[in-house]
């Protein structure tokens, strides 16, 4: 379905971003890979699906590096047709103890980076009259949890940005939507499980059960593969008129 299209997925070396990149690759899209850590492992997993992969190591907290990423992606593949703003980090602390530099980093990576990639990707998408912008927000773009001030502020902002971009592109072939996962067992969440286990002196298994029981009625993690298939749906012709939604995949978290 996506042969000859190019998908840039920020933060795609791990977790949800890698799951989405692989799902888009299975549909034939060229992949622009971004993020830190095990770059070679991610590249190999995507290349094994038979598509070309181009890696750019832009730090998504630096606008100049984002500009370089967008320029390099367009140079390599012609243009970015599918933009998935996924890179994100978390920090958990009460607001009065929240380190200001962590606040700044979370807002920069989880929110501002999407503004920059979108403003830079849109002209070519509009010229082609086709584009898909998918912002990986969170249930925390819809509801709050204590101790996550920066993350919740950034994700609510990302849902707002999604709606504005959807309105500004409403009469074009470009759509913009957000995905709002509940708990997904990635390194980002594993850190929170580990912290809970350490704080309460309980096993990893028990901490996982508590984490799910607190928020996610299904008592099951959403998977990167399931989120990848949702991204594929947003890229399909059936989703041509899905615009500005914040689509949760959260095991019932926000239904409560
Ligand atoms: P993860 O830690 O597995 O992956 C994060 C990715 O972002 C990695 O590839 C990492 O290298 C990259 N990254 C981090 N900082 C970066 C930077 N400055 N520049 C470029 N890349 C950077 O986490 P994940 O759980 O897969 O999270 C992906 C997205 O999904 C995030 O936006 C997160 O907020 C969101 N999300 C996660 C969950 C969950 O339960 N895991 C739930 C809702 C939303």
GROMACS .gro file of C-alpha atoms and ligand atoms in nm:
model
  300
    1UNK     CA    1   0.000   0.000   0.000
    2UNK     CA    2   0.284   0.244   0.079
    3UNK     CA    3   0.534   0.152  -0.192
    4UNK     CA    4   0.716   0.465  -0.319
    5UNK     CA    5   0.612   0.656  -0.007
    6UNK     CA    6   0.865   0.769   0.252
    7UNK     CA    7   0.796   0.759   0.625
    8UNK     CA    8   1.004   0.949   0.878
    9UNK     CA    9   0.951   0.813   1.228
   10UNK     CA   10   1.129   1.010   1.500
   11UNK     CA   11   1.262   0.804   1.790
   12UNK     CA   12   1.232   0.482   1.588
   13UNK     CA   13   1.530   0.293   1.731
   14UNK     CA   14   1.316   0.153   2.014
   15UNK     CA   15   0.968   0.076   2.144
   16UNK     CA   16   0.662   0.227   1.978
   17UNK     CA   17   0.858   0.414   1.709
   18UNK     CA   18   1.029   0.094   1.597
   19UNK     CA   19   0.693  -0.087   1.597
   20UNK     CA   20   0.539   0.183   1.378
   21UNK     CA   21   0.841   0.196   1.145
   22UNK     CA   22   0.823  -0.182   1.095
   23UNK     CA   23   0.448  -0.173   1.027
   24UNK     CA   24   0.494   0.102   0.765
   25UNK     CA   25   0.792  -0.087   0.616
   26UNK     CA   26   0.574  -0.399   0.582
   27UNK     CA   27   0.349  -0.184   0.361
   28UNK     CA   28   0.651  -0.098   0.146
   29UNK     CA   29   0.741   0.252   0.270
   30UNK     CA   30   1.101   0.376   0.266
   31UNK     CA   31   1.197   0.447   0.626
   32UNK     CA   32   1.388   0.738   0.775
   33UNK     CA   33   1.514   0.609   1.108
   34UNK     CA   34   1.598   0.843   1.397
   35UNK     CA   35   1.688   0.805   1.763
   36UNK     CA   36   1.967   0.685   1.987
   37UNK     CA   37   2.082   0.351   2.130
   38UNK     CA   38   2.079   0.035   1.919
   39UNK     CA   39   2.065   0.199   1.576
   40UNK     CA   40   2.213  -0.102   1.394
   41UNK     CA   41   1.965  -0.345   1.551
   42UNK     CA   42   1.670  -0.127   1.448
   43UNK     CA   43   1.811  -0.074   1.101
   44UNK     CA   44   1.855  -0.451   1.051
   45UNK     CA   45   1.500  -0.528   1.166
   46UNK     CA   46   1.355  -0.277   0.919
   47UNK     CA   47   1.585  -0.365   0.629
   48UNK     CA   48   1.486  -0.731   0.675
   49UNK     CA   49   1.138  -0.622   0.559
   50UNK     CA   50   1.285  -0.532   0.220
   51UNK     CA   51   1.276  -0.152   0.223
   52UNK     CA   52   1.556   0.107   0.211
   53UNK     CA   53   1.642   0.269   0.544
   54UNK     CA   54   1.817   0.601   0.595
   55UNK     CA   55   1.936   0.690   0.946
   56UNK     CA   56   1.977   1.043   1.080
   57UNK     CA   57   2.083   1.096   1.441
   58UNK     CA   58   1.920   1.436   1.498
   59UNK     CA   59   1.863   1.521   1.862
   60UNK     CA   60   1.498   1.624   1.852
   61UNK     CA   61   1.554   1.886   2.121
   62UNK     CA   62   1.765   2.092   1.878
   63UNK     CA   63   1.574   2.277   1.600
   64UNK     CA   64   1.889   2.312   1.386
   65UNK     CA   65   1.940   1.934   1.391
   66UNK     CA   66   1.571   1.882   1.304
   67UNK     CA   67   1.617   2.111   1.004
   68UNK     CA   68   1.916   1.904   0.896
   69UNK     CA   69   1.716   1.581   0.939
   70UNK     CA   70   1.431   1.710   0.722
   71UNK     CA   71   1.674   1.836   0.456
   72UNK     CA   72   1.866   1.505   0.452
   73UNK     CA   73   1.548   1.294   0.436
   74UNK     CA   74   1.420   1.496   0.137
   75UNK     CA   75   1.759   1.468  -0.032
   76UNK     CA   76   1.769   1.090   0.015
   77UNK     CA   77   1.410   1.002  -0.083
   78UNK     CA   78   1.264   1.311  -0.258
   79UNK     CA   79   1.021   1.406   0.016
   80UNK     CA   80   0.866   1.289   0.343
   81UNK     CA   81   0.511   1.163   0.276
   82UNK     CA   82   0.440   1.020   0.621
   83UNK     CA   83   0.565   1.199   0.929
   84UNK     CA   84   0.537   1.018   1.262
   85UNK     CA   85   0.629   1.239   1.557
   86UNK     CA   86   0.712   0.977   1.816
   87UNK     CA   87   1.035   1.069   1.997
   88UNK     CA   88   0.962   1.122   2.363
   89UNK     CA   89   1.099   1.106   2.713
   90UNK     CA   90   0.949   1.098   3.061
   91UNK     CA   91   1.039   1.225   3.406
   92UNK     CA   92   0.833   1.163   3.717
   93UNK     CA   93   0.839   1.406   4.014
   94UNK     CA   94   0.602   1.638   4.203
   95UNK     CA   95   0.575   1.977   4.035
   96UNK     CA   96   0.761   2.169   4.309
   97UNK     CA   97   1.052   1.926   4.286
   98UNK     CA   98   1.049   1.896   3.906
   99UNK     CA   99   1.397   1.985   3.774
  100UNK     CA  100   1.353   2.283   3.536
  101UNK     CA  101   1.601   2.134   3.285
  102UNK     CA  102   1.389   1.812   3.271
  103UNK     CA  103   1.079   2.026   3.209
  104UNK     CA  104   1.257   2.204   2.922
  105UNK     CA  105   1.382   1.877   2.770
  106UNK     CA  106   1.039   1.710   2.783
  107UNK     CA  107   0.864   2.009   2.626
  108UNK     CA  108   1.135   2.034   2.358
  109UNK     CA  109   1.142   1.664   2.262
  110UNK     CA  110   0.775   1.568   2.318
  111UNK     CA  111   0.613   1.886   2.181
  112UNK     CA  112   0.836   2.146   2.011
  113UNK     CA  113   1.003   1.887   1.786
  114UNK     CA  114   0.663   1.809   1.629
  115UNK     CA  115   0.605   2.178   1.552
  116UNK     CA  116   0.940   2.189   1.372
  117UNK     CA  117   0.902   1.866   1.173
  118UNK     CA  118   0.545   1.958   1.074
  119UNK     CA  119   0.631   2.311   0.959
  120UNK     CA  120   0.920   2.171   0.754
  121UNK     CA  121   0.732   1.871   0.606
  122UNK     CA  122   0.405   2.042   0.516
  123UNK     CA  123   0.505   2.241   0.204
  124UNK     CA  124   0.609   1.927   0.010
  125UNK     CA  125   0.305   1.732   0.134
  126UNK     CA  126   0.072   2.012   0.024
  127UNK     CA  127   0.247   2.037  -0.315
  128UNK     CA  128   0.193   1.660  -0.365
  129UNK     CA  129  -0.162   1.688  -0.223
  130UNK     CA  130  -0.095   1.379  -0.011
  131UNK     CA  131   0.053   1.344   0.333
  132UNK     CA  132   0.001   1.178   0.668
  133UNK     CA  133   0.108   1.336   0.995
  134UNK     CA  134   0.074   1.107   1.294
  135UNK     CA  135   0.159   1.244   1.635
  136UNK     CA  136   0.225   0.987   1.905
  137UNK     CA  137   0.063   1.159   2.201
  138UNK     CA  138  -0.064   0.953   2.496
  139UNK     CA  139  -0.362   0.904   2.720
  140UNK     CA  140  -0.176   1.184   2.898
  141UNK     CA  141  -0.280   1.407   2.609
  142UNK     CA  142  -0.639   1.353   2.728
  143UNK     CA  143  -0.621   1.306   3.106
  144UNK     CA  144  -0.358   1.368   3.373
  145UNK     CA  145  -0.161   1.166   3.627
  146UNK     CA  146   0.015   1.307   3.931
  147UNK     CA  147   0.391   1.369   3.907
  148UNK     CA  148   0.391   1.401   3.527
  149UNK     CA  149   0.348   1.778   3.485
  150UNK     CA  150   0.582   1.827   3.190
  151UNK     CA  151   0.474   1.511   3.011
  152UNK     CA  152   0.101   1.583   3.051
  153UNK     CA  153   0.150   1.947   2.944
  154UNK     CA  154   0.350   1.839   2.639
  155UNK     CA  155   0.103   1.567   2.534
  156UNK     CA  156  -0.202   1.793   2.580
  157UNK     CA  157  -0.013   2.046   2.368
  158UNK     CA  158   0.055   1.784   2.103
  159UNK     CA  159  -0.315   1.695   2.083
  160UNK     CA  160  -0.391   2.067   2.042
  161UNK     CA  161  -0.129   2.105   1.771
  162UNK     CA  162  -0.278   1.800   1.594
  163UNK     CA  163  -0.620   1.966   1.579
  164UNK     CA  164  -0.483   2.296   1.446
  165UNK     CA  165  -0.280   2.125   1.173
  166UNK     CA  166  -0.584   1.911   1.083
  167UNK     CA  167  -0.791   2.228   1.037
  168UNK     CA  168  -0.525   2.404   0.834
  169UNK     CA  169  -0.499   2.104   0.598
  170UNK     CA  170  -0.868   2.008   0.599
  171UNK     CA  171  -0.930   2.080   0.230
  172UNK     CA  172  -0.612   1.902   0.116
  173UNK     CA  173  -0.494   1.544   0.083
  174UNK     CA  174  -0.287   1.587   0.398
  175UNK     CA  175  -0.428   1.457   0.727
  176UNK     CA  176  -0.303   1.503   1.080
  177UNK     CA  177  -0.406   1.280   1.371
  178UNK     CA  178  -0.281   1.174   1.712
  179UNK     CA  179  -0.245   0.830   1.866
  180UNK     CA  180  -0.297   0.808   2.241
  181UNK     CA  181  -0.158   0.485   2.386
  182UNK     CA  182  -0.208   0.373   2.744
  183UNK     CA  183   0.069   0.163   2.902
  184UNK     CA  184   0.300  -0.001   2.647
  185UNK     CA  185   0.587  -0.208   2.788
  186UNK     CA  186   0.886  -0.021   2.639
  187UNK     CA  187   1.208   0.102   2.807
  188UNK     CA  188   1.021   0.426   2.892
  189UNK     CA  189   0.766   0.233   3.102
  190UNK     CA  190   1.008  -0.034   3.228
  191UNK     CA  191   1.187   0.248   3.418
  192UNK     CA  192   0.858   0.331   3.593
  193UNK     CA  193   0.799  -0.038   3.678
  194UNK     CA  194   1.153  -0.063   3.818
  195UNK     CA  195   1.104   0.255   4.025
  196UNK     CA  196   0.777   0.119   4.169
  197UNK     CA  197   0.938  -0.217   4.255
  198UNK     CA  198   1.228  -0.041   4.429
  199UNK     CA  199   1.007   0.209   4.614
  200UNK     CA  200   0.766  -0.056   4.746
  201UNK     CA  201   1.023  -0.337   4.790
  202UNK     CA  202   0.821  -0.571   4.566
  203UNK     CA  203   0.899  -0.795   4.269
  204UNK     CA  204   0.903  -0.668   3.912
  205UNK     CA  205   0.599  -0.886   3.839
  206UNK     CA  206   0.398  -0.742   4.128
  207UNK     CA  207   0.502  -0.386   4.033
  208UNK     CA  208   0.382  -0.450   3.675
  209UNK     CA  209   0.047  -0.577   3.803
  210UNK     CA  210   0.006  -0.272   4.029
  211UNK     CA  211   0.096  -0.032   3.749
  212UNK     CA  212  -0.169  -0.183   3.519
  213UNK     CA  213  -0.431  -0.217   3.794
  214UNK     CA  214  -0.403   0.153   3.879
  215UNK     CA  215  -0.501   0.278   3.530
  216UNK     CA  216  -0.554   0.018   3.258
  217UNK     CA  217  -0.871  -0.194   3.306
  218UNK     CA  218  -0.773  -0.453   3.044
  219UNK     CA  219  -0.472  -0.542   3.266
  220UNK     CA  220  -0.279  -0.586   2.941
  221UNK     CA  221  -0.017  -0.368   2.778
  222UNK     CA  222  -0.091  -0.218   2.437
  223UNK     CA  223   0.183  -0.337   2.199
  224UNK     CA  224   0.404  -0.149   1.950
  225UNK     CA  225   0.269  -0.388   1.683
  226UNK     CA  226  -0.093  -0.285   1.754
  227UNK     CA  227   0.005   0.082   1.741
  228UNK     CA  228   0.187   0.015   1.414
  229UNK     CA  229  -0.133  -0.122   1.261
  230UNK     CA  230  -0.324   0.189   1.375
  231UNK     CA  231  -0.063   0.404   1.198
  232UNK     CA  232  -0.110   0.190   0.884
  233UNK     CA  233  -0.485   0.256   0.903
  234UNK     CA  234  -0.425   0.633   0.922
  235UNK     CA  235  -0.218   0.598   0.603
  236UNK     CA  236  -0.487   0.400   0.418
  237UNK     CA  237  -0.745   0.546   0.178
  238UNK     CA  238  -1.018   0.455   0.432
  239UNK     CA  239  -0.872   0.724   0.661
  240UNK     CA  240  -0.874   1.002   0.398
  241UNK     CA  241  -1.127   1.198   0.602
  242UNK     CA  242  -1.009   1.112   0.951
  243UNK     CA  243  -0.880   1.450   1.062
  244UNK     CA  244  -0.773   1.589   1.396
  245UNK     CA  245  -0.864   1.288   1.609
  246UNK     CA  246  -0.688   1.181   1.927
  247UNK     CA  247  -0.734   0.805   1.899
  248UNK     CA  248  -0.676   0.620   2.221
  249UNK     CA  249  -0.557   0.259   2.236
  250UNK     CA  250  -0.549   0.230   2.610
  251UNK     CA  251  -0.723  -0.084   2.738
  252UNK     CA  252  -1.008   0.128   2.871
  253UNK     CA  253  -0.793   0.381   3.066
  254UNK     CA  254  -0.986   0.690   2.951
  255UNK     CA  255  -1.328   0.521   2.952
  256UNK     CA  256  -1.331   0.530   3.334
  257LIG     P1  257   1.131   0.438   2.418
  257LIG     O1  258   1.216   0.495   2.527
  257LIG     O2  259   1.130   0.293   2.391
  257LIG     O3  260   1.163   0.511   2.280
  257LIG     C1  261   1.187   0.647   2.270
  257LIG     C2  262   1.257   0.675   2.138
  257LIG     O4  263   1.283   0.816   2.131
  257LIG     C3  264   1.393   0.606   2.126
  257LIG     O5  265   1.414   0.568   1.992
  257LIG     C4  266   1.489   0.715   2.168
  257LIG     O6  267   1.621   0.696   2.117
  257LIG     C5  268   1.421   0.835   2.107
  257LIG     N1  269   1.463   0.962   2.165
  257LIG     C6  270   1.464   1.000   2.295
  257LIG     N2  271   1.512   1.124   2.305
  257LIG     C7  272   1.540   1.165   2.179
  257LIG     C8  273   1.593   1.284   2.125
  257LIG     N3  274   1.628   1.388   2.203
  257LIG     N4  275   1.610   1.292   1.992
  257LIG     C9  276   1.578   1.188   1.911
  257LIG     N5  277   1.528   1.073   1.957
  257LIG    C10  278   1.510   1.062   2.090
  257LIG     O7  279   0.985   0.493   2.451
  257LIG     P2  280   0.840   0.456   2.393
  257LIG     O8  281   0.761   0.409   2.508
  257LIG     O9  282   0.848   0.374   2.271
  257LIG    O10  283   0.788   0.603   2.360
  257LIG    C11  284   0.766   0.649   2.228
  257LIG    C12  285   0.658   0.755   2.231
  257LIG    O11  286   0.537   0.697   2.278
  257LIG    C13  287   0.688   0.871   2.326
  257LIG    O12  288   0.647   0.993   2.267
  257LIG    C14  289   0.602   0.840   2.447
  257LIG    O13  290   0.567   0.955   2.519
  257LIG    C15  291   0.483   0.776   2.380
  257LIG     N6  292   0.401   0.694   2.469
  257LIG    C16  293   0.453   0.584   2.532
  257LIG    C17  294   0.371   0.508   2.614
  257LIG    C18  295   0.421   0.385   2.686
  257LIG    O14  296   0.347   0.332   2.770
  257LIG     N7  297   0.539   0.335   2.658
  257LIG    C19  298   0.238   0.544   2.634
  257LIG    C20  299   0.189   0.656   2.569
  257LIG    C21  300   0.271   0.730   2.486
   0.00000   0.00000   0.00000
